[in-house]
GROMACS .gro file of C-alpha atoms in nm:
model
  305
    1MET     CA    1  21.070  -3.431   7.976
    2ARG     CA    2  21.249  -3.756   7.953
    3LEU     CA    3  21.491  -3.985   8.104
    4PRO     CA    4  21.804  -3.985   8.016
    5PHE     CA    5  21.828  -4.400   8.045
    6PRO     CA    6  21.649  -4.583   7.720
    7LEU     CA    7  21.448  -4.858   7.700
    8SER     CA    8  21.534  -5.235   7.630
    9THR     CA    9  21.406  -5.157   7.326
   10GLY     CA   10  21.643  -4.865   7.262
   11ARG     CA   11  21.335  -4.596   7.277
   12PRO     CA   12  21.330  -4.316   7.524
   13LEU     CA   13  21.012  -4.334   7.760
   14SER     CA   14  20.677  -4.183   7.695
   15PRO     CA   15  20.600  -3.835   7.838
   16ASN     CA   16  20.297  -4.039   7.983
   17ALA     CA   17  20.568  -4.299   8.120
   18VAL     CA   18  20.784  -4.042   8.260
   19GLY     CA   19  20.489  -3.890   8.459
   20ALA     CA   20  20.364  -4.210   8.575
   21LEU     CA   21  20.703  -4.280   8.709
   22TRP     CA   22  20.670  -3.895   8.933
   23MET     CA   23  20.324  -3.949   8.998
   24LEU     CA   24  20.424  -4.288   9.160
   25ALA     CA   25  20.729  -4.132   9.366
   26SER     CA   26  20.468  -3.862   9.454
   27ALA     CA   27  20.253  -4.112   9.648
   28ALA     CA   28  20.544  -4.314   9.797
   29CYS     CA   29  20.659  -4.019   9.951
   30PHE     CA   30  20.321  -3.899  10.085
   31THR     CA   31  20.303  -4.204  10.221
   32ALA     CA   32  20.612  -4.161  10.410
   33MET     CA   33  20.488  -3.843  10.521
   34ALA     CA   34  20.123  -3.997  10.659
   35VAL     CA   35  20.405  -4.255  10.834
   36SER     CA   36  20.617  -4.016  11.000
   37LEU     CA   37  20.289  -3.799  11.127
   38LYS     CA   38  20.149  -4.075  11.267
   39LEU     CA   39  20.450  -4.199  11.403
   40LEU     CA   40  20.512  -3.848  11.563
   41ALA     CA   41  20.119  -3.761  11.611
   42ASP     CA   42  20.201  -4.139  11.903
   43GLN     CA   43  20.494  -3.949  12.038
   44GLY     CA   44  20.219  -3.671  12.192
   45TYR     CA   45  20.344  -3.399  11.926
   46SER     CA   46  20.038  -3.173  11.857
   47GLU     CA   47  19.943  -3.165  11.480
   48SER     CA   48  19.992  -2.758  11.502
   49GLN     CA   49  20.356  -2.890  11.542
   50MET     CA   50  20.418  -3.090  11.267
   51VAL     CA   51  20.199  -2.878  10.968
   52PHE     CA   52  20.437  -2.525  11.104
   53ALA     CA   53  20.742  -2.828  11.056
   54ARG     CA   54  20.545  -2.967  10.663
   55CYS     CA   55  20.527  -2.574  10.551
   56ALA     CA   56  20.822  -2.411  10.661
   57ALA     CA   57  21.017  -2.706  10.476
   58GLY     CA   58  20.804  -2.633  10.109
   59PHE     CA   59  20.915  -2.260  10.259
   60VAL     CA   60  21.248  -2.321  10.243
   61ALA     CA   61  21.264  -2.527   9.918
   62ILE     CA   62  21.076  -2.258   9.706
   63LEU     CA   63  21.233  -1.973   9.834
   64PRO     CA   64  21.607  -2.035   9.597
   65PHE     CA   65  21.358  -2.030   9.288
   66ALA     CA   66  21.180  -1.740   9.416
   67LEU     CA   67  21.487  -1.556   9.500
   68ARG     CA   68  21.601  -1.614   9.153
   69LEU     CA   69  21.339  -1.531   8.937
   70GLY     CA   70  21.355  -1.143   9.205
   71PRO     CA   71  20.992  -0.927   9.238
   72ALA     CA   72  20.792  -1.112   8.983
   73ALA     CA   73  20.818  -1.389   9.263
   74LEU     CA   74  20.617  -1.187   9.501
   75LYS     CA   75  20.375  -0.988   9.236
   76VAL     CA   76  19.983  -1.028   9.343
   77ALA     CA   77  19.768  -0.900   9.052
   78ARG     CA   78  19.434  -0.994   9.349
   79PRO     CA   79  19.514  -1.000   9.724
   80ARG     CA   80  19.205  -1.087   9.788
   81PRO     CA   81  19.172  -1.425   9.599
   82LEU     CA   82  19.505  -1.515   9.666
   83PHE     CA   83  19.431  -1.519  10.106
   84TRP     CA   84  19.111  -1.680  10.056
   85ARG     CA   85  19.317  -1.945   9.861
   86CYS     CA   86  19.652  -1.965  10.128
   87LEU     CA   87  19.349  -1.973  10.412
   88TYR     CA   88  19.189  -2.240  10.245
   89SER     CA   89  19.510  -2.456  10.197
   90THR     CA   90  19.568  -2.375  10.532
   91LEU     CA   91  19.284  -2.546  10.703
   92GLY     CA   92  19.295  -2.819  10.513
   93PHE     CA   93  19.636  -2.846  10.622
   94PHE     CA   94  19.510  -2.847  11.004
   95ALA     CA   95  19.213  -3.058  10.969
   96GLY     CA   96  19.431  -3.299  10.725
   97PHE     CA   97  19.718  -3.355  10.919
   98TYR     CA   98  19.408  -3.400  11.285
   99ALA     CA   99  19.242  -3.658  11.049
  100PHE     CA  100  19.582  -3.872  10.978
  101ALA     CA  101  19.711  -3.831  11.287
  102HIS     CA  102  19.374  -4.024  11.467
  103MET     CA  103  19.225  -4.236  11.186
  104PRO     CA  104  19.387  -4.585  11.011
  105LEU     CA  105  19.583  -4.417  10.728
  106ALA     CA  106  19.417  -4.634  10.495
  107ASP     CA  107  19.064  -4.449  10.588
  108ALA     CA  108  19.205  -4.103  10.602
  109GLN     CA  109  19.365  -4.140  10.235
  110ALA     CA  110  19.047  -4.296  10.084
  111ILE     CA  111  18.843  -3.998  10.200
  112THR     CA  112  19.079  -3.713  10.072
  113PHE     CA  113  18.933  -3.888   9.732
  114THR     CA  114  18.618  -3.678   9.754
  115ARG     CA  115  18.857  -3.356   9.712
  116VAL     CA  116  18.769  -3.463   9.357
  117LEU     CA  117  18.389  -3.450   9.431
  118PHE     CA  118  18.391  -3.129   9.621
  119ILE     CA  119  18.600  -2.946   9.329
  120VAL     CA  120  18.283  -3.059   9.056
  121VAL     CA  121  18.017  -2.828   9.334
  122PHE     CA  122  18.277  -2.574   9.371
  123ALA     CA  123  18.303  -2.575   8.993
  124ALA     CA  124  17.966  -2.536   8.899
  125TRP     CA  125  17.910  -2.280   9.180
  126LEU     CA  126  18.161  -2.088   9.203
  127LEU     CA  127  18.289  -2.131   8.850
  128LYS     CA  128  17.975  -2.098   8.662
  129GLU     CA  129  18.063  -2.415   8.512
  130HIS     CA  130  17.783  -2.662   8.346
  131VAL     CA  131  17.751  -2.979   8.514
  132ALA     CA  132  17.563  -3.292   8.325
  133TRP     CA  133  17.303  -3.490   8.565
  134ARG     CA  134  17.566  -3.817   8.487
  135ARG     CA  135  17.874  -3.652   8.707
  136TRP     CA  136  17.593  -3.524   8.934
  137THR     CA  137  17.554  -3.875   8.950
  138ALA     CA  138  17.912  -3.949   9.017
  139VAL     CA  139  17.900  -3.713   9.301
  140GLY     CA  140  17.649  -3.851   9.520
  141VAL     CA  141  17.725  -4.164   9.451
  142GLY     CA  142  18.085  -4.079   9.628
  143PHE     CA  143  17.932  -3.928   9.901
  144ALA     CA  144  17.715  -4.261   9.961
  145GLY     CA  145  18.018  -4.428   9.984
  146VAL     CA  146  18.156  -4.185  10.225
  147LEU     CA  147  17.855  -4.252  10.475
  148LEU     CA  148  17.895  -4.628  10.368
  149MET     CA  149  18.290  -4.556  10.509
  150LEU     CA  150  18.144  -4.360  10.819
  151ARG     CA  151  17.828  -4.551  10.908
  152PRO     CA  152  17.748  -4.313  11.124
  153GLU     CA  153  17.412  -4.512  11.249
  154ALA     CA  154  17.668  -4.756  11.386
  155SER     CA  155  17.870  -4.491  11.608
  156GLY     CA  156  17.836  -4.168  11.511
  157ILE     CA  157  18.112  -3.969  11.281
  158GLY     CA  158  18.382  -3.896  11.519
  159VAL     CA  159  18.623  -3.555  11.518
  160PRO     CA  160  18.886  -3.739  11.289
  161GLU     CA  161  18.631  -3.853  11.079
  162LEU     CA  162  18.473  -3.486  11.052
  163ALA     CA  163  18.804  -3.336  10.960
  164ALA     CA  164  18.898  -3.591  10.655
  165VAL     CA  165  18.585  -3.455  10.513
  166ILE     CA  166  18.683  -3.083  10.594
  167SER     CA  167  18.991  -3.113  10.458
  168ALA     CA  168  18.894  -3.249  10.209
  169LEU     CA  169  18.649  -2.965  10.160
  170PHE     CA  170  18.875  -2.705  10.191
  171PHE     CA  171  19.149  -2.830   9.961
  172ALA     CA  172  18.895  -2.837   9.700
  173LEU     CA  173  18.830  -2.479   9.753
  174ALA     CA  174  19.186  -2.392   9.745
  175ILE     CA  175  19.217  -2.623   9.387
  176VAL     CA  176  18.862  -2.425   9.205
  177THR     CA  177  19.081  -2.090   9.384
  178VAL     CA  178  19.442  -2.215   9.202
  179LYS     CA  179  19.183  -2.274   8.902
  180ASP     CA  180  19.127  -1.942   8.879
  181LEU     CA  181  19.438  -1.742   9.006
  182THR     CA  182  19.682  -1.893   8.727
  183ARG     CA  183  19.503  -1.695   8.484
  184ASP     CA  184  19.797  -1.362   8.641
  185HIS     CA  185  20.003  -1.561   8.893
  186SER     CA  186  20.274  -1.783   8.802
  187THR     CA  187  20.237  -2.123   9.005
  188LEU     CA  188  20.611  -2.024   9.188
  189THR     CA  189  20.368  -1.773   9.338
  190LEU     CA  190  20.098  -1.917   9.441
  191VAL     CA  191  20.292  -2.203   9.655
  192LEU     CA  192  20.553  -1.956   9.779
  193TYR     CA  193  20.236  -1.729   9.907
  194THR     CA  194  20.058  -2.085  10.035
  195ASN     CA  195  20.338  -2.250  10.218
  196ALA     CA  196  20.420  -1.888  10.382
  197PHE     CA  197  20.079  -1.813  10.476
  198THR     CA  198  20.105  -2.167  10.662
  199THR     CA  199  20.385  -2.140  10.844
  200ILE     CA  200  20.312  -1.802  10.959
  201VAL     CA  201  19.958  -1.885  11.049
  202GLY     CA  202  20.086  -2.213  11.241
  203LEU     CA  203  20.377  -2.105  11.428
  204PRO     CA  204  20.189  -1.904  11.725
  205PHE     CA  205  19.980  -2.308  11.726
  206ALA     CA  206  20.248  -2.485  11.678
  207PHE     CA  207  20.462  -2.276  11.985
  208GLY     CA  208  20.143  -2.348  12.235
  209GLY     CA  209  20.202  -2.701  12.210
  210TRP     CA  210  20.547  -2.669  12.145
  211ILE     CA  211  20.762  -3.084  12.197
  212LEU     CA  212  21.115  -2.997  12.196
  213PRO     CA  213  21.250  -3.316  11.975
  214ASP     CA  214  21.433  -3.538  12.040
  215LEU     CA  215  21.672  -3.715  11.814
  216THR     CA  216  21.400  -3.958  11.677
  217GLY     CA  217  21.157  -3.612  11.675
  218TRP     CA  218  21.433  -3.453  11.470
  219LEU     CA  219  21.414  -3.752  11.234
  220LEU     CA  220  21.084  -3.767  11.189
  221LEU     CA  221  21.018  -3.387  11.157
  222ALA     CA  222  21.252  -3.406  10.878
  223VAL     CA  223  21.134  -3.684  10.737
  224LEU     CA  224  20.759  -3.542  10.744
  225GLY     CA  225  20.905  -3.217  10.559
  226LEU     CA  226  21.137  -3.331  10.324
  227THR     CA  227  20.895  -3.609  10.185
  228GLY     CA  228  20.556  -3.347  10.195
  229VAL     CA  229  20.754  -3.122  10.015
  230GLY     CA  230  20.852  -3.468   9.786
  231ALA     CA  231  20.524  -3.504   9.722
  232GLN     CA  232  20.432  -3.186   9.592
  233SER     CA  233  20.706  -3.139   9.375
  234CYS     CA  234  20.711  -3.513   9.178
  235TYR     CA  235  20.322  -3.409   9.156
  236VAL     CA  236  20.316  -3.140   9.028
  237ARG     CA  237  20.648  -3.295   8.802
  238ALA     CA  238  20.388  -3.517   8.698
  239LEU     CA  239  20.066  -3.345   8.569
  240SER     CA  240  20.363  -3.097   8.367
  241THR     CA  241  20.484  -3.397   8.186
  242GLY     CA  242  20.213  -3.701   8.102
  243GLU     CA  243  19.844  -3.649   8.072
  244ALA     CA  244  19.636  -3.503   8.348
  245SER     CA  245  19.399  -3.776   8.336
  246LEU     CA  246  19.638  -4.067   8.315
  247MET     CA  247  19.784  -3.888   8.606
  248GLY     CA  248  19.453  -3.923   8.808
  249LEU     CA  249  19.383  -4.245   8.784
  250ILE     CA  250  19.755  -4.361   8.869
  251ASP     CA  251  19.753  -4.130   9.194
  252TYR     CA  252  19.478  -4.386   9.355
  253VAL     CA  253  19.829  -4.628   9.396
  254ARG     CA  254  19.786  -4.377   9.730
  255LEU     CA  255  19.554  -4.595   9.906
  256PRO     CA  256  19.695  -4.993   9.878
  257LEU     CA  257  20.024  -4.809  10.009
  258ALA     CA  258  19.788  -4.641  10.313
  259ILE     CA  259  19.708  -4.963  10.341
  260ALA     CA  260  19.996  -5.213  10.341
  261ALA     CA  261  20.151  -4.918  10.520
  262GLY     CA  262  19.866  -4.940  10.813
  263PHE     CA  263  19.894  -5.321  10.818
  264VAL     CA  264  20.263  -5.328  10.888
  265ILE     CA  265  20.392  -5.031  11.076
  266PHE     CA  266  20.051  -5.008  11.246
  267HIS     CA  267  19.861  -5.311  11.237
  268GLU     CA  268  19.549  -5.186  11.121
  269LEU     CA  269  19.334  -5.336  10.860
  270PRO     CA  270  19.031  -5.221  10.723
  271ASP     CA  271  18.717  -5.398  10.737
  272VAL     CA  272  18.457  -5.466  10.493
  273PHE     CA  273  18.249  -5.104  10.524
  274SER     CA  274  18.576  -4.949  10.458
  275LEU     CA  275  18.658  -5.109  10.189
  276ALA     CA  276  18.364  -5.095  10.023
  277GLY     CA  277  18.352  -4.780  10.055
  278ALA     CA  278  18.654  -4.632   9.949
  279GLY     CA  279  18.587  -4.843   9.633
  280VAL     CA  280  18.252  -4.690   9.596
  281ILE     CA  281  18.422  -4.299   9.624
  282ILE     CA  282  18.710  -4.405   9.412
  283GLY     CA  283  18.496  -4.574   9.163
  284SER     CA  284  18.306  -4.242   9.132
  285THR     CA  285  18.598  -4.022   9.172
  286LEU     CA  286  18.765  -4.261   8.853
  287TYR     CA  287  18.411  -4.149   8.603
  288ILE     CA  288  18.445  -3.828   8.695
  289THR     CA  289  18.811  -3.810   8.556
  290TRP     CA  290  18.716  -4.038   8.305
  291ARG     CA  291  18.435  -3.781   8.265
  292GLU     CA  292  18.587  -3.434   8.221
  293SER     CA  293  18.873  -3.631   8.027
  294ARG     CA  294  18.609  -3.691   7.694
  295LEU     CA  295  18.468  -3.385   7.786
  296LYS     CA  296  18.851  -3.205   7.755
  297ARG     CA  297  18.813  -3.016   8.041
  298THR     CA  298  19.014  -3.224   8.305
  299PRO     CA  299  19.013  -3.093   8.635
  300PRO     CA  300  19.308  -3.130   8.830
  301PRO     CA  301  19.344  -3.426   9.058
  302PRO     CA  302  19.349  -3.431   9.450
  303ASP     CA  303  19.665  -3.208   9.504
  304ALA     CA  304  19.941  -3.333   9.687
  305THR     CA  305  19.922  -3.267  10.085
   0.00000   0.00000   0.00000
């Protein structure tokens, strides 16, 4: 895909440049979603209600494309793996929303990047992919960065921090499962069923602690849903346009955006250990991405929530 406007040289943007713009848009949408999530949490809205709003918006957004495709969009070749993919994503959503609601934005965002580490583990275990010692070393270093950031010996790992790690784990499982399911399922089918599944599962939990939104609440829930869908859509468009390894590197712009948003809106300032741990996590995942690119088996970067 090429943008309709040329550069000053008269040449259109390259696919990688266009993909980079889509990835930057995805990062901006994801940051806006995280900010609206925290603002809603501060007003007493439950994570279940927010997950329901996010995934219901995703289902409504994808439904017209599914209707246009017809019965083929609903065709499922392997129901059991698809069920597990939907369940992993649902658990990842609930745990991730809880973490972002109760942790500093920068810390929660940094831990999401550990999905790349978990993907290596699950790809070797479930898909029987060969993983050499260099990448295993990078995985170990990355998890050491998580311990450095959370400092369990200082105050112990709290529920939000544990939820952030669990969310990364389940989303990694979902991504590895997608790598298998895309052999005989379209991306549209997978996204449609995942959003429908999470919406249905989240509905009773959402109404169990439902707060009738006021005008501000409706606006924030709308921003949450729209930016969540926008982050996912722009992310997929970026990967389909540019090189996956390069798009994975650009995706890390989400961390400085989270630091800036956390400081300006919530007056959060990461400490030295948080920044050092985040640096170790990103460094290790960057190495894994680079190494996979060298081996021509680039795994999917962290999927947008």
